Structures are given as structure tokens and as C-alpha cells.
Amino acid sequence: MDNQHKKLEKKRLKLLEQRSKQRHQQHLMRMGIVLIVSLVLISLGWYLVSNTTLDWQGTTAIVSGIIGLIKSIFETYHS
């Protein structure tokens, strides 16, 4: 009985370690996505200011609207 208990405990610890690694990988993927989206939005803002008649306020409004749209899509997806 004691040997079986040790095997179960070892299996439980292995599963916990796998879950921890999986969560860490998911966190890194989310952070990478956030970084890429942030760089895209910064580039879009810079492009709009440089190549259109928009000023920083107009560009900020457009980029903020896009951020709100992305946020609402993710909130709908996760609920």
C-alpha cells in the first residue's frame, strides 16, 4: 500500500509540474502577442501622424478605438 501511495504522489507531482510549465508557456505566448500588437499599434500611430493630416489627438482616438475593439473581442471570446 505504501509503495502505491508513493507512485501516486510521484504521478501527482509530475502532473503539477507539467501544468506549471504549460501555464508558463501560455503566459509567454500572451506576452509575445501583447508585444507584437503594441508594436503594430505604435507603428500605425506613427504612420497616421507622418502620412496623413491627422494630429496626435486624431491618431490617439483612432488607435484607442482599435484597442477598444480588440479588448471587446477578447472579452467576448473569454466569457
GROMACS .gro file of C-alpha atoms in nm:
model
   79
    1MET     CA    1   0.000   0.000   0.000
    2ASP     CA    2   0.284   0.237   0.087
    3ASN     CA    3   0.453   0.173  -0.248
    4GLN     CA    4   0.130   0.251  -0.433
    5HIS     CA    5   0.095   0.574  -0.236
    6LYS     CA    6   0.448   0.679  -0.337
    7LYS     CA    7   0.371   0.608  -0.703
    8LEU     CA    8   0.053   0.816  -0.688
    9GLU     CA    9   0.236   1.101  -0.517
   10LYS     CA   10   0.512   1.092  -0.779
   11LYS     CA   11   0.248   1.097  -1.057
   12ARG     CA   12   0.068   1.388  -0.890
   13LEU     CA   13   0.391   1.590  -0.864
   14LYS     CA   14   0.471   1.518  -1.228
   15LEU     CA   15   0.126   1.640  -1.337
   16LEU     CA   16   0.162   1.956  -1.127
   17GLU     CA   17   0.500   2.026  -1.288
   18GLN     CA   18   0.354   1.976  -1.637
   19ARG     CA   19   0.065   2.211  -1.557
   20SER     CA   20   0.307   2.474  -1.428
   21LYS     CA   21   0.519   2.451  -1.744
   22GLN     CA   22   0.208   2.476  -1.961
   23ARG     CA   23   0.085   2.786  -1.777
   24HIS     CA   24   0.429   2.945  -1.811
   25GLN     CA   25   0.432   2.878  -2.186
   26GLN     CA   26   0.082   3.023  -2.223
   27HIS     CA   27   0.190   3.333  -2.029
   28LEU     CA   28   0.494   3.379  -2.254
   29MET     CA   29   0.277   3.342  -2.565
   30ARG     CA   30   0.030   3.603  -2.436
   31MET     CA   31   0.313   3.843  -2.355
   32GLY     CA   32   0.456   3.794  -2.704
   33ILE     CA   33   0.119   3.865  -2.863
   34VAL     CA   34   0.076   4.178  -2.650
   35LEU     CA   35   0.423   4.296  -2.753
   36ILE     CA   36   0.354   4.241  -3.124
   37VAL     CA   37   0.011   4.410  -3.110
   38SER     CA   38   0.163   4.704  -2.919
   39LEU     CA   39   0.435   4.749  -3.180
   40VAL     CA   40   0.178   4.732  -3.461
   41LEU     CA   41  -0.040   4.997  -3.293
   42ILE     CA   42   0.261   5.224  -3.231
   43SER     CA   43   0.364   5.184  -3.596
   44LEU     CA   44   0.009   5.259  -3.710
   45GLY     CA   45   0.000   5.573  -3.498
   46TRP     CA   46   0.337   5.687  -3.630
   47TYR     CA   47   0.225   5.621  -3.989
   48LEU     CA   48  -0.101   5.814  -3.944
   49VAL     CA   49   0.078   6.115  -3.797
   50SER     CA   50   0.353   6.113  -4.060
   51ASN     CA   51   0.148   6.046  -4.373
   52THR     CA   52  -0.194   6.198  -4.309
   53THR     CA   53  -0.328   6.532  -4.195
   54LEU     CA   54  -0.418   6.386  -3.855
   55ASP     CA   55  -0.253   6.526  -3.547
   56TRP     CA   56  -0.164   6.326  -3.236
   57GLN     CA   57  -0.515   6.368  -3.093
   58GLY     CA   58  -0.683   6.221  -3.400
   59THR     CA   59  -0.432   5.940  -3.421
   60THR     CA   60  -0.476   5.864  -3.050
   61ALA     CA   61  -0.853   5.848  -3.098
   62ILE     CA   62  -0.821   5.601  -3.386
   63VAL     CA   63  -0.568   5.380  -3.206
   64SER     CA   64  -0.776   5.391  -2.886
   65GLY     CA   65  -1.080   5.279  -3.085
   66ILE     CA   66  -0.885   4.988  -3.229
   67ILE     CA   67  -0.763   4.894  -2.879
   68GLY     CA   68  -1.123   4.904  -2.753
   69LEU     CA   69  -1.234   4.682  -3.040
   70ILE     CA   70  -0.958   4.428  -2.971
   71LYS     CA   71  -1.040   4.434  -2.599
   72SER     CA   72  -1.411   4.373  -2.660
   73ILE     CA   73  -1.333   4.084  -2.895
   74PHE     CA   74  -1.111   3.919  -2.633
   75GLU     CA   75  -1.367   3.977  -2.358
   76THR     CA   76  -1.637   3.816  -2.571
   77TYR     CA   77  -1.405   3.527  -2.656
   78HIS     CA   78  -1.315   3.457  -2.291
   79SER     CA   79  -1.668   3.483  -2.149
   0.00000   0.00000   0.00000
